Amino acid sequence: MEVSAVGSLWDGVVELTKAAQEKGSDPVVWAMHISSNLNSAGESLPSAEFADVLVSYICWENNVPIMWKFLEKAFTFKIAPPLLVLALLSVRVIPCRHFQPGAYRLYMELLKRQAFELKYQLKLPTYLKVMKSIDAVLHLSQIFDLSQREPGVLVVEFVFSIVWQLLDASLEDEGLLELIPEKNSKWEMIYRELDQYRHGNYDVDIKKTEKFERMQNANTLLAIEMIGQFLQDKTCSRLLYLARKNLPKHWLSLVQRLKLLADHSLVLRNSRTLSPEALLELTSDTTIILSRECKTSSQQRFHKATAFEYLSSPASLCHGSTHSALWIPLDLVLEDAMDGYQVSATSAIEIIISLVKTLRAINGTSWHDTFLGLWLAALRLVQRERDPIEGPMPHLDTRLCMLLCIMPLVVSSLIEEEERIPTDETENGPTDQWKEKVPGKCRNDLVSSLQSLGDYQSLLAPPQSIAAAANQAAAKAMLFLSGITIGSAYFECLNMTEMPIECSGNLRHLLVESCIARNLLDMSAYLWPGYVNGHIDQMPQCVPTQIPGWSSFMNGAPLSPAMIHALISNPASSLAELEKIFEIATRGSEEDKISAANILCGASLIRGWNVQEHTVHFIIRLLSPPAPVENTEGNSHLIDYAPILNVLVVGIAPVDCVQILSLHGLVPQLVCSLMPICEVFGSFVPNISWTLTSGEEISAHAVFSNAFILLLKLWRFNHPPIEHGVGDVPTVGSQLTPEYLLLVRNSHLVSAGNIHKDQNRRRLSEIASLSSPNSVFVDSFPKLKVWYRQHQACIASTLSGLVKGTPFHQIVEGLLNMMFKKIKKGSQASVTSGSSSSSGAANEDASMRPKLPAWDILEAVPFVVDAVLTACAHGRLSPRELATGLKDLADFLPASLATIVSYFSAEVTRGVWKSYQIRKILAATGVDVPSLASGGSSPAALPLPLAAFVSLTITYKIDKASERFLNLAGPALESLAAGCPWPCMPIVASLWTQKAKRWSDFLIFSASRTVFLHNKDAVVQLLKSCFSATLGTNISLISPHGGVGALLGHGFKSHFCGGICPVAPGILYLRAYRSIRDIVFLTEEIVSLIMQSVREIVCGGVPMDGLEKLRATKDGVKYGQVSLAASMTRVKLAAALGASLVWLSGGLILVQLLIKETLPSWFISVHRSEQDKCDGMVAMLGGYALAYFAVLCGAFAWGVDSSSSASKRRPKILGIHMEFLASALDGKISLGCDSATWRAYVLGFVSLMVGCTPNWVLEVDVQVLKRLSNGLRQMNEEELALALLSVGGAGTMGSAAELIIDNYM
């Protein structure tokens, strides 16, 4: 048979085929003739055009058995591409299956034989053309809407589409398709375009016989079993996993259809090979997820060795063993938040949530263990300082806030996020792949974690100050169990001694009450075994009548003095109580408003753990009273609120209150509320005053000073410019500026429309919008801005610009006259302000103080202080007069203390003043000057500004009235002294110890930690101590077992021996690192310490014969597995400690420096190796340690997902590091480190990214991922290479598909 010379090539093919069909020719002979003729015509084989011609010929006029045999031989002789033929048949046969059941059966038989032979397709010379043709036939580009059109992507979409068509056909066959929202098949549009529903109707007259119906049912069953086969096949299941990852919306639709089929299909129930449960199991995460199955031997070793043995034993918590080791980063973060010298712009809730997500993702802990870890870390925090030392620092109340308020809010947010139904299919991104979401499981795990706390009685013992509250919580549960229903009024008057049996409560009782208040638990918690012991048969004989308390207040009792005292002393128990107080504060009489403000700042703020988030909310709102609707002339409306604003500002000024507001994330909003108060009252001439209910009289200066001093405590205002960033040197304090804090606050407004996912952000946004609905900037406050610019200039350079005779000069002169009015006439002492002098012989009335706005006075203070210091230095002013004058200035305008602080800090930092003998300047204080010189022969010396500042601070009384001023001056004094040459700080501490003997422990500690600020070697030694203490590599006086107990100890005082004992190295570091100005060197030191720790762990912890066994085994784990696992646990612990220290010390900037520069430099550098038997194991575990360290650092700084603002910086830095890895694997970069270390680092880093932070992979350049994958394949790590591509998004899906097909077929 020859192809006719007349007509086209394809007409000839049709004629030849028709003739062979009519003659019943051998299909082999037909195929040989077709192949020969197509080759002669120059057609590339297999031919896409031929496939289309042949399928069109068969459907439907030539739908006879011999043609299906011809079709099969076309595959054998590689004339037609099988995948394209299957695509063409699917859109023709499936819609006509009811009329052509035989064709449908033959199509599925072809599918069974050809669809799983994908590797062959990749080898075809026409592979690209064939896949484009399939795309055109099935409209894959339009249906799946992916921009990537690589052949591998089209293969995934082809397999996905075939499964979906079979599924829709099966649902329709059983009448189930109408149950889906769309009511029809996703592919119906294509079928209709081809007009396939009309074809085959020539058989419409054929009655549906019983045989015909049996054939249809058999086809439906075969189609369903084919779906199962696709999901079970080693290659196709992995291709479908790629569809699941990159086409989540479509995958969800498919799974919903499969569930519908599994629930309602009668045909499926008759299958002997596939059950409904098995079908659903094939689509579950545990079955189809690629990264869990694809692990090479090296990965298996890594994951097996790096898994913590999670031992929940009380001993492990007391001594910091394996269990608590998991949460060392959390312990460090919690303890760091207790540093009263600096507040945070970010809510502790947000920080802890991000940290928990990171630790849970990387360590793979369950919700039960996660919640238990949170509770135990917070309990350790409280127990660490249950008997704190005295001093201007946060005390027990801040720690209790963390345990009993912040932690329940963290848990509430985590549960809300876990239980939330996604608003769209893409919400549960790749980070959720390791989680198996079971409805209610998260809450059940919360319950079990709280029940487990009963095993840790030593951690649950309440501090003495809250023992009564704990006992009352236990009594409440006991009364409930006894069936005695009593109201809150009973509890307000109930004395525990009146209970018929002893009610001994602990911290778990308070924690459970906090969880009940937030609807995390209900009262069924009282029924837990062992929660309370005992039973009460009768109600205690205590009848509440009209005793003042919250209950009687809610029943209408007025705010009498006794009532006010009761409400201030006892915390509110419900939101309704606080709302009523807030209503009085906004709408009551002036006297009641002040009382309500006092109540809010009382026990409800400090110890109202069940409602604390609402208390701080109301306080912040009261600090921003709304402006009246009417346009008012003259003064700001804030002037009318002076009394209540002053009460609020003074009420929240204590260290614990400020720290509690910081934990709740309200520092940015507090700054925004205080700035207008400062702007208005600082501009107001103090010609009127207000009288408080206590009888105290306040002026505009007092309101301004209290607000201004509180405002300045919210950022490190007194630190020199170097701490705000110079060049490329990262700093710690760079974010705590007014501009930054306002930007954070404004971001709460901007995110208001997109915060439904986050409970904490929703709360912050509500507070921000209710307080001030518009964005606020420093430019909104011109007076404050002028002072701020002057302040910055003052700490950066010496003073200039005072011109004689100007109004400003007159202000300076007036202040000097006021300060030294007591100097007798004729005295030689005089003070010059630069061009003239003032003395006590001033003509003005000495009793008159300048009636000037506070801002004008503050602007003059630096020049005043400069003048008096100069006069003292030149002997024109005695030290005693200097101290007295400065105190008079501070008493006149307390806010001037802030400017005095900044001026003194600048003068000492700039080194303008030489050391000065301080005996005279401190003589007026009654304090003896210590002698720290060798032999005690020389008196100690301080720079004059520091000596003057010490003398000023010592004049303040140690009482509540002076507390807010000392809270500002204290940290500034310590910072100032610490920055001066040694031994300035010990001198200052010894002077202050004489003033405040009960602060001696605190002052000694403050002096001792400054050792690390003057010597980098001391910092390095301190870091070494942190590592050795945590790992237990040396005997510690604090805890010989290592872990958290040794790292953080028991705070500042020993409970076992009198006086001060050695302070844990972790505490010392956390209280010293913020003052280390050059922190860049820390990254290199910590990397070195991690590697040193690995060597000590391996060489000191694994017997030599064990190491030989490890080398002798094929997988390195079989023999000596316990030793390797134990060593790896400690290695991970060292890496986690290192990552925590890097993150805390320098935040985002230091982490980025580590990943961008330090680690690449370390791998490139040549390292001297100590030759010993454990060298190989040290190299391998060292690489894994660095991988774990690097990923943890990045996760701490950026998060594992994209919810934080810091995550926006991740793609750039991560991209640079991944480029480094790829280039090194490509051979473009020469490495100096051990090859085993490098291999372990690459495998560990990539494995952790793939398994724990897959969102990161999506942010890496596709080409870099492909290069990395190629490098991994060269290392014989095909499975890891595939896993990397599989989570790389649509951009790597094609490469992943081709790698799957190449590896598994």
PDB file of C-alpha atoms in Angstrom, residues 887 891 951-967 992 995-996 998-999:
ATOM      1  CA  LYS A 887      18.674  69.859  93.423  1.00  0.00           C
ATOM      2  CA  ASP A 891      12.765  70.448  92.502  1.00  0.00           C
ATOM      3  CA  SER A 951      25.608  63.917  94.378  1.00  0.00           C
ATOM      4  CA  LEU A 952      22.328  65.004  92.805  1.00  0.00           C
ATOM      5  CA  THR A 953      20.769  61.516  92.835  1.00  0.00           C
ATOM      6  CA  ILE A 954      21.832  60.831  96.398  1.00  0.00           C
ATOM      7  CA  THR A 955      19.847  63.857  97.558  1.00  0.00           C
ATOM      8  CA  TYR A 956      16.601  62.093  96.626  1.00  0.00           C
ATOM      9  CA  LYS A 957      14.767  60.165  99.287  1.00  0.00           C
ATOM     10  CA  ILE A 958      14.114  56.475  98.775  1.00  0.00           C
ATOM     11  CA  ASP A 959      10.341  56.754  98.906  1.00  0.00           C
ATOM     12  CA  LYS A 960       7.350  56.384  96.609  1.00  0.00           C
ATOM     13  CA  ALA A 961       7.241  60.113  95.783  1.00  0.00           C
ATOM     14  CA  SER A 962      10.810  60.052  94.451  1.00  0.00           C
ATOM     15  CA  GLU A 963      10.533  56.612  92.855  1.00  0.00           C
ATOM     16  CA  ARG A 964       9.553  57.802  89.384  1.00  0.00           C
ATOM     17  CA  PHE A 965      12.478  60.236  89.291  1.00  0.00           C
ATOM     18  CA  LEU A 966      14.987  57.680  90.531  1.00  0.00           C
ATOM     19  CA  ASN A 967      13.661  55.182  88.006  1.00  0.00           C
ATOM     20  CA  TRP A 992      24.799  54.597  96.843  1.00  0.00           C
ATOM     21  CA  LYS A 995      22.561  55.862 100.984  1.00  0.00           C
ATOM     22  CA  ALA A 996      20.275  52.853 100.444  1.00  0.00           C
ATOM     23  CA  ARG A 998      18.603  47.706 101.474  1.00  0.00           C
ATOM     24  CA  TRP A 999      19.616  48.110  97.823  1.00  0.00           C
TER      25      TRP A 999
END
